[in-house]
mmCIF file of C-alpha atoms and ligand atoms in Angstrom:
data_model
loop_
_atom_site.group_PDB
_atom_site.id
_atom_site.type_symbol
_atom_site.label_atom_id
_atom_site.label_comp_id
_atom_site.label_asym_id
_atom_site.label_seq_id
_atom_site.Cartn_x
_atom_site.Cartn_y
_atom_site.Cartn_z
ATOM 1 C CA MET A 1 -11.460 -0.961 13.084
ATOM 2 C CA ASN A 2 -10.012 -3.468 10.592
ATOM 3 C CA LEU A 3 -9.327 -1.757 7.266
ATOM 4 C CA ILE A 4 -8.017 -2.706 3.839
ATOM 5 C CA PHE A 5 -6.411 -0.039 1.621
ATOM 6 C CA LEU A 6 -6.998 -1.037 -1.993
ATOM 7 C CA GLY A 7 -5.812 0.792 -5.087
ATOM 8 C CA PRO A 8 -3.283 0.799 -7.909
ATOM 9 C CA PRO A 9 0.444 1.239 -7.290
ATOM 10 C CA GLY A 10 1.191 4.866 -6.512
ATOM 11 C CA ALA A 11 -2.389 5.729 -5.530
ATOM 12 C CA GLY A 12 -1.101 7.079 -2.206
ATOM 13 C CA LYS A 13 -2.072 4.108 0.014
ATOM 14 C CA GLY A 14 1.162 4.229 2.007
ATOM 15 C CA THR A 15 1.094 8.015 2.357
ATOM 16 C CA LEU A 16 -2.489 8.042 3.621
ATOM 17 C CA ALA A 17 -1.898 4.980 5.828
ATOM 18 C CA ALA A 18 0.849 6.871 7.688
ATOM 19 C CA ARG A 19 -1.717 9.616 8.438
ATOM 20 C CA ALA A 20 -4.483 7.136 9.285
ATOM 21 C CA VAL A 21 -2.185 5.497 11.866
ATOM 22 C CA GLU A 22 -2.103 8.864 13.686
ATOM 23 C CA ILE A 23 -5.845 9.458 13.287
ATOM 24 C CA LEU A 24 -7.034 5.994 14.314
ATOM 25 C CA GLY A 25 -4.204 4.773 16.574
ATOM 26 C CA ILE A 26 -3.938 1.406 14.838
ATOM 27 C CA PRO A 27 -0.917 -0.072 13.012
ATOM 28 C CA GLN A 28 -0.254 -0.014 9.269
ATOM 29 C CA ILE A 29 0.653 -3.398 7.833
ATOM 30 C CA SER A 30 2.210 -2.981 4.395
ATOM 31 C CA THR A 31 3.121 -6.279 2.758
ATOM 32 C CA GLY A 32 5.314 -4.357 0.288
ATOM 33 C CA ALA A 33 7.226 -2.708 3.164
ATOM 34 C CA ILE A 34 7.661 -6.071 4.939
ATOM 35 C CA PHE A 35 9.071 -7.557 1.718
ATOM 36 C CA ARG A 36 11.410 -4.564 1.182
ATOM 37 C CA ALA A 37 12.720 -4.853 4.762
ATOM 38 C CA ALA A 38 13.368 -8.579 4.185
ATOM 39 C CA ILE A 39 15.215 -7.775 0.946
ATOM 40 C CA ALA A 40 17.366 -5.143 2.673
ATOM 41 C CA ALA A 41 18.210 -7.587 5.489
ATOM 42 C CA LYS A 42 18.902 -10.383 2.932
ATOM 43 C CA THR A 43 16.748 -12.846 4.868
ATOM 44 C CA PRO A 44 15.611 -16.096 3.131
ATOM 45 C CA LEU A 45 12.244 -14.394 2.424
ATOM 46 C CA GLY A 46 14.037 -11.359 0.969
ATOM 47 C CA LEU A 47 16.237 -13.480 -1.290
ATOM 48 C CA LYS A 48 13.176 -15.398 -2.492
ATOM 49 C CA VAL A 49 11.072 -12.318 -3.387
ATOM 50 C CA LYS A 50 13.626 -9.752 -4.634
ATOM 51 C CA ALA A 51 13.558 -10.583 -8.363
ATOM 52 C CA ILE A 52 9.757 -10.919 -8.378
ATOM 53 C CA ILE A 53 9.250 -7.505 -6.774
ATOM 54 C CA ASP A 54 11.875 -5.746 -8.909
ATOM 55 C CA GLU A 55 10.028 -6.934 -12.028
ATOM 56 C CA GLY A 56 6.686 -5.686 -10.697
ATOM 57 C CA LYS A 57 5.071 -9.129 -10.399
ATOM 58 C CA LEU A 58 3.184 -10.460 -7.367
ATOM 59 C CA VAL A 59 4.719 -12.667 -4.707
ATOM 60 C CA ASP A 60 2.847 -16.000 -4.507
ATOM 61 C CA ASP A 61 -0.353 -16.121 -2.461
ATOM 62 C CA GLU A 62 0.856 -18.803 -0.049
ATOM 63 C CA THR A 63 3.926 -16.836 1.071
ATOM 64 C CA THR A 64 2.009 -13.561 1.343
ATOM 65 C CA VAL A 65 -0.975 -14.987 3.224
ATOM 66 C CA ALA A 66 1.304 -16.779 5.721
ATOM 67 C CA LEU A 67 3.116 -13.516 6.394
ATOM 68 C CA VAL A 68 -0.089 -11.552 7.022
ATOM 69 C CA ARG A 69 -1.597 -14.294 9.120
ATOM 70 C CA GLU A 70 1.446 -14.279 11.382
ATOM 71 C CA ARG A 71 1.464 -10.457 11.583
ATOM 72 C CA LEU A 72 -2.241 -10.339 12.502
ATOM 73 C CA SER A 73 -1.632 -12.734 15.391
ATOM 74 C CA GLN A 74 0.484 -10.071 17.129
ATOM 75 C CA GLU A 75 -0.855 -8.142 20.098
ATOM 76 C CA ASP A 76 -0.769 -4.632 18.556
ATOM 77 C CA THR A 77 -3.432 -5.595 15.981
ATOM 78 C CA LYS A 78 -6.094 -6.439 18.562
ATOM 79 C CA LYS A 79 -7.744 -2.986 18.390
ATOM 80 C CA GLY A 80 -7.595 -2.859 14.616
ATOM 81 C CA TYR A 81 -5.183 -2.475 11.708
ATOM 82 C CA ILE A 82 -4.733 -1.112 8.221
ATOM 83 C CA LEU A 83 -3.790 -3.671 5.590
ATOM 84 C CA ASP A 84 -1.918 -1.603 2.991
ATOM 85 C CA GLY A 85 -1.490 -3.563 -0.242
ATOM 86 C CA PHE A 86 -3.090 -6.818 0.938
ATOM 87 C CA PRO A 87 -5.122 -8.652 -0.327
ATOM 88 C CA ARG A 88 -4.141 -8.285 -3.967
ATOM 89 C CA THR A 89 -5.855 -11.359 -5.416
ATOM 90 C CA ILE A 90 -9.256 -12.985 -4.863
ATOM 91 C CA ALA A 91 -7.447 -16.020 -3.405
ATOM 92 C CA GLN A 92 -5.738 -13.785 -0.811
ATOM 93 C CA ALA A 93 -9.095 -12.161 0.065
ATOM 94 C CA GLU A 94 -10.693 -15.551 0.573
ATOM 95 C CA ALA A 95 -7.823 -16.744 2.745
ATOM 96 C CA LEU A 96 -7.979 -13.527 4.799
ATOM 97 C CA ALA A 97 -11.694 -14.067 5.469
ATOM 98 C CA THR A 98 -10.860 -17.341 7.234
ATOM 99 C CA PHE A 99 -8.777 -15.645 9.951
ATOM 100 C CA SER A 100 -9.931 -12.021 10.096
ATOM 101 C CA LYS A 101 -13.067 -9.900 9.923
ATOM 102 C CA ILE A 102 -12.765 -6.766 7.791
ATOM 103 C CA ASP A 103 -14.934 -3.705 8.613
ATOM 104 C CA LYS A 104 -14.254 -1.526 5.557
ATOM 105 C CA VAL A 105 -12.280 -1.611 2.309
ATOM 106 C CA VAL A 106 -11.057 1.820 1.197
ATOM 107 C CA ASN A 107 -10.688 1.996 -2.583
ATOM 108 C CA PHE A 108 -8.233 4.726 -3.670
ATOM 109 C CA ASP A 109 -9.445 5.801 -7.073
ATOM 110 C CA ILE A 110 -6.928 7.381 -9.477
ATOM 111 C CA PRO A 111 -6.175 7.330 -13.247
ATOM 112 C CA ASP A 112 -3.000 5.701 -14.666
ATOM 113 C CA ALA A 113 -1.454 9.006 -15.783
ATOM 114 C CA ALA A 114 -1.418 10.294 -12.192
ATOM 115 C CA VAL A 115 0.038 7.001 -10.966
ATOM 116 C CA ILE A 116 2.954 7.246 -13.395
ATOM 117 C CA GLU A 117 3.637 10.852 -12.364
ATOM 118 C CA ARG A 118 3.599 9.914 -8.675
ATOM 119 C CA LEU A 119 5.765 6.805 -8.958
ATOM 120 C CA SER A 120 8.393 8.313 -11.209
ATOM 121 C CA GLY A 121 9.046 11.097 -8.668
ATOM 122 C CA ARG A 122 8.798 9.023 -5.488
ATOM 123 C CA ARG A 123 11.634 8.877 -2.967
ATOM 124 C CA VAL A 124 11.551 6.535 0.041
ATOM 125 C CA CYS A 125 13.455 6.659 3.321
ATOM 126 C CA LYS A 126 15.936 3.762 3.597
ATOM 127 C CA ASN A 127 15.566 3.807 7.350
ATOM 128 C CA CYS A 128 11.843 4.302 8.197
ATOM 129 C CA GLY A 129 10.143 3.788 4.799
ATOM 130 C CA ALA A 130 8.442 7.249 4.726
ATOM 131 C CA ASN A 131 7.336 8.340 1.241
ATOM 132 C CA TYR A 132 8.287 11.609 -0.450
ATOM 133 C CA HIS A 133 7.938 13.064 -3.941
ATOM 134 C CA VAL A 134 10.365 15.332 -5.762
ATOM 135 C CA LEU A 135 7.511 17.726 -6.691
ATOM 136 C CA PHE A 136 4.456 16.960 -4.547
ATOM 137 C CA GLN A 137 5.924 16.063 -1.139
ATOM 138 C CA LYS A 138 9.428 17.437 -0.957
ATOM 139 C CA PRO A 139 11.533 16.720 2.120
ATOM 140 C CA LYS A 140 12.790 19.840 3.925
ATOM 141 C CA LYS A 141 16.349 18.896 2.998
ATOM 142 C CA GLU A 142 16.917 17.209 -0.383
ATOM 143 C CA GLY A 143 17.654 13.482 -0.104
ATOM 144 C CA ILE A 144 17.059 13.358 3.678
ATOM 145 C CA CYS A 145 14.003 12.074 5.582
ATOM 146 C CA ASP A 146 12.209 14.762 7.664
ATOM 147 C CA SER A 147 11.155 12.306 10.375
ATOM 148 C CA CYS A 148 14.313 10.269 11.011
ATOM 149 C CA GLY A 149 17.179 11.835 9.018
ATOM 150 C CA GLY A 150 17.547 8.658 6.907
ATOM 151 C CA GLU A 151 18.770 8.677 3.307
ATOM 152 C CA LEU A 152 16.106 8.784 0.553
ATOM 153 C CA TYR A 153 16.335 6.310 -2.344
ATOM 154 C CA ILE A 154 14.433 5.329 -5.510
ATOM 155 C CA ARG A 155 12.647 1.956 -5.268
ATOM 156 C CA ASP A 156 13.901 -0.612 -7.825
ATOM 157 C CA ASP A 157 10.302 -1.207 -8.939
ATOM 158 C CA ASP A 158 9.792 2.505 -9.731
ATOM 159 C CA ARG A 159 11.640 2.120 -13.075
ATOM 160 C CA SER A 160 9.262 2.704 -16.014
ATOM 161 C CA GLU A 161 9.107 -0.967 -17.189
ATOM 162 C CA ALA A 162 8.320 -2.157 -13.675
ATOM 163 C CA ILE A 163 5.657 0.555 -13.256
ATOM 164 C CA GLN A 164 3.933 -0.618 -16.475
ATOM 165 C CA LYS A 165 4.098 -4.229 -15.298
ATOM 166 C CA ARG A 166 2.639 -3.331 -11.881
ATOM 167 C CA LEU A 167 -0.260 -1.505 -13.547
ATOM 168 C CA GLU A 168 -0.946 -4.553 -15.770
ATOM 169 C CA VAL A 169 -0.813 -6.886 -12.775
ATOM 170 C CA TYR A 170 -3.096 -4.542 -10.825
ATOM 171 C CA ARG A 171 -5.725 -4.532 -13.590
ATOM 172 C CA ALA A 172 -5.636 -8.288 -14.092
ATOM 173 C CA GLN A 173 -5.342 -9.561 -10.529
ATOM 174 C CA THR A 174 -6.203 -6.836 -8.005
ATOM 175 C CA ALA A 175 -8.894 -4.633 -9.601
ATOM 176 C CA PRO A 176 -11.458 -7.519 -9.468
ATOM 177 C CA LEU A 177 -11.357 -7.072 -5.672
ATOM 178 C CA ILE A 178 -13.254 -3.775 -6.079
ATOM 179 C CA GLU A 179 -16.429 -5.587 -7.211
ATOM 180 C CA TYR A 180 -15.733 -8.488 -4.841
ATOM 181 C CA TYR A 181 -15.815 -6.182 -1.799
ATOM 182 C CA ARG A 182 -18.535 -3.911 -3.209
ATOM 183 C CA GLN A 183 -20.845 -6.912 -3.433
ATOM 184 C CA LYS A 184 -20.125 -7.690 0.218
ATOM 185 C CA GLY A 185 -21.149 -4.105 1.098
ATOM 186 C CA LEU A 186 -17.675 -3.285 2.495
ATOM 187 C CA LEU A 187 -16.287 -0.923 -0.147
ATOM 188 C CA VAL A 188 -15.946 2.854 0.258
ATOM 189 C CA ASP A 189 -14.504 4.908 -2.625
ATOM 190 C CA VAL A 190 -12.032 7.716 -2.006
ATOM 191 C CA ASP A 191 -11.014 10.147 -4.734
ATOM 192 C CA ALA A 192 -7.198 9.893 -4.535
ATOM 193 C CA ARG A 193 -6.405 12.519 -7.201
ATOM 194 C CA PRO A 194 -6.212 15.720 -5.110
ATOM 195 C CA ALA A 195 -3.449 16.865 -2.740
ATOM 196 C CA VAL A 196 -2.731 14.651 0.291
ATOM 197 C CA GLU A 197 -4.604 16.941 2.747
ATOM 198 C CA VAL A 198 -7.745 16.729 0.586
ATOM 199 C CA VAL A 199 -7.423 12.956 0.201
ATOM 200 C CA GLU A 200 -7.201 12.754 4.001
ATOM 201 C CA GLU A 201 -10.482 14.714 4.270
ATOM 202 C CA ASN A 202 -12.089 12.453 1.629
ATOM 203 C CA PHE A 203 -10.942 9.435 3.638
ATOM 204 C CA LYS A 204 -12.372 10.770 6.923
ATOM 205 C CA LYS A 205 -15.711 11.544 5.272
ATOM 206 C CA ALA A 206 -15.855 8.114 3.634
ATOM 207 C CA LEU A 207 -15.395 6.452 7.047
ATOM 208 C CA GLY A 208 -17.794 8.825 8.811
ATOM 209 C CA LEU A 209 -15.002 10.212 11.016
ATOM 210 C CA ARG A 210 -16.144 13.826 10.637
HETATM 211 P P1 LIG B 1 3.704 -2.147 -2.450
HETATM 212 O O1 LIG B 1 4.807 -1.620 -1.654
HETATM 213 O O2 LIG B 1 2.384 -2.374 -1.822
HETATM 214 O O3 LIG B 1 3.543 -1.253 -3.750
HETATM 215 P P2 LIG B 1 2.275 -0.771 -4.588
HETATM 216 O O4 LIG B 1 0.929 -1.325 -4.332
HETATM 217 O O5 LIG B 1 2.758 -0.904 -5.976
HETATM 218 O O6 LIG B 1 2.019 0.617 -4.098
HETATM 219 P P3 LIG B 1 3.052 1.713 -3.858
HETATM 220 O O7 LIG B 1 3.701 1.538 -2.529
HETATM 221 O O8 LIG B 1 3.921 1.812 -5.076
HETATM 222 O O9 LIG B 1 2.098 3.008 -3.865
HETATM 223 P P4 LIG B 1 1.208 3.636 -2.732
HETATM 224 O O10 LIG B 1 -0.216 3.512 -3.140
HETATM 225 O O11 LIG B 1 1.588 3.165 -1.367
HETATM 226 O O12 LIG B 1 1.620 5.165 -2.932
HETATM 227 P P5 LIG B 1 2.564 6.110 -2.049
HETATM 228 O O13 LIG B 1 1.841 6.522 -0.825
HETATM 229 O O14 LIG B 1 3.930 5.550 -1.929
HETATM 230 O O15 LIG B 1 4.153 -3.529 -3.101
HETATM 231 C C1 LIG B 1 5.405 -3.650 -3.750
HETATM 232 C C2 LIG B 1 5.546 -5.044 -4.339
HETATM 233 O O16 LIG B 1 5.525 -6.018 -3.267
HETATM 234 C C3 LIG B 1 4.409 -5.488 -5.284
HETATM 235 O O17 LIG B 1 4.615 -5.028 -6.600
HETATM 236 C C4 LIG B 1 4.506 -7.011 -5.158
HETATM 237 O O18 LIG B 1 5.593 -7.507 -5.906
HETATM 238 C C5 LIG B 1 4.841 -7.202 -3.675
HETATM 239 N N1 LIG B 1 3.596 -7.326 -2.875
HETATM 240 C C6 LIG B 1 3.139 -6.446 -1.953
HETATM 241 N N2 LIG B 1 1.969 -6.870 -1.439
HETATM 242 C C7 LIG B 1 1.682 -8.046 -2.060
HETATM 243 C C8 LIG B 1 0.584 -8.949 -2.001
HETATM 244 N N3 LIG B 1 -0.467 -8.724 -1.179
HETATM 245 N N4 LIG B 1 0.621 -10.044 -2.798
HETATM 246 C C9 LIG B 1 1.660 -10.289 -3.610
HETATM 247 N N5 LIG B 1 2.719 -9.466 -3.748
HETATM 248 C C10 LIG B 1 2.726 -8.340 -2.980
HETATM 249 O O19 LIG B 1 2.606 7.391 -3.022
HETATM 250 C C11 LIG B 1 3.265 7.331 -4.279
HETATM 251 C C12 LIG B 1 3.969 8.669 -4.529
HETATM 252 O O20 LIG B 1 2.986 9.701 -4.695
HETATM 253 C C13 LIG B 1 4.880 9.145 -3.402
HETATM 254 O O21 LIG B 1 5.979 9.791 -3.984
HETATM 255 C C14 LIG B 1 4.013 10.144 -2.620
HETATM 256 O O22 LIG B 1 4.813 11.145 -2.008
HETATM 257 C C15 LIG B 1 3.138 10.723 -3.711
HETATM 258 N N6 LIG B 1 1.790 11.046 -3.273
HETATM 259 C C16 LIG B 1 0.994 10.313 -2.446
HETATM 260 N N7 LIG B 1 -0.208 10.895 -2.306
HETATM 261 C C17 LIG B 1 -0.172 12.020 -3.081
HETATM 262 C C18 LIG B 1 -1.124 13.053 -3.375
HETATM 263 N N8 LIG B 1 -2.360 13.021 -2.833
HETATM 264 N N9 LIG B 1 -0.759 14.043 -4.233
HETATM 265 C C19 LIG B 1 0.480 14.059 -4.786
HETATM 266 N N10 LIG B 1 1.419 13.122 -4.541
HETATM 267 C C20 LIG B 1 1.094 12.108 -3.706
HETATM 268 MG MG1 LIG B 2 2.981 1.777 -0.614
#
């Protein structure tokens, strides 16, 4: 199954994708995580995108599409994949359609107030990228990742100005994809407001998995 996870920043796309990987046995491809790994490794891509991402703006379509195209050519995507955070513009969606066939687009629906609450308390593992929250998804030991023991940090784009910018960018450039995919008959809506376990149930129902 080839899936897109669509939704505003902080909707819980990454958190649910980690669970969906277990449920469906297909890889999660997060463009944001690929960019953050490149930034941490100070590769040419990382150096090019760091300032853009820290400000909460979008990386250009050409760079992002090339990255996804290359990733989707790898063997582990043959049985399906979850695109987490891609496409984010109509141009990216149109480019994607030329090299991939999407089965369903999962739209994580959540109001801005909840997004701000989630992003301002998020902690991320430096090593494996797992997401935590200081109130809603606490690690067993403060500051340490449950799965790999890595150190937890605050993303540079989780500062309040960058959060506001990301919400603006989402509304202007990404939200139009909801109607775009609805018209193609591919969209399924998932209420992303409840606790993670409930969102997981909503997701399974939306995909007819239970
Ligand atoms: P990206 O990494 O994709 O960031 P994003 O879309 O802003 O989304 P987030 O990762 O912030 O949120 P999420 O929905 O994954 O939520 P999470 O599960 O972490 O992109 C980063 C940047 O890279 C972009 O701004 C852009 O610059 C660039 N980029 C990426 N893709 C691009 C593209 N296609 N084109 C151009 N540029 C691109 O959850 C958030 C928090 O809430 C966590 O703390 C979590 O523990 C908690 N939480 C999750 N679910 C629940 C729940 N149900 N109840 C309570 N708490 C919850
Ligand atoms: Mg994410």
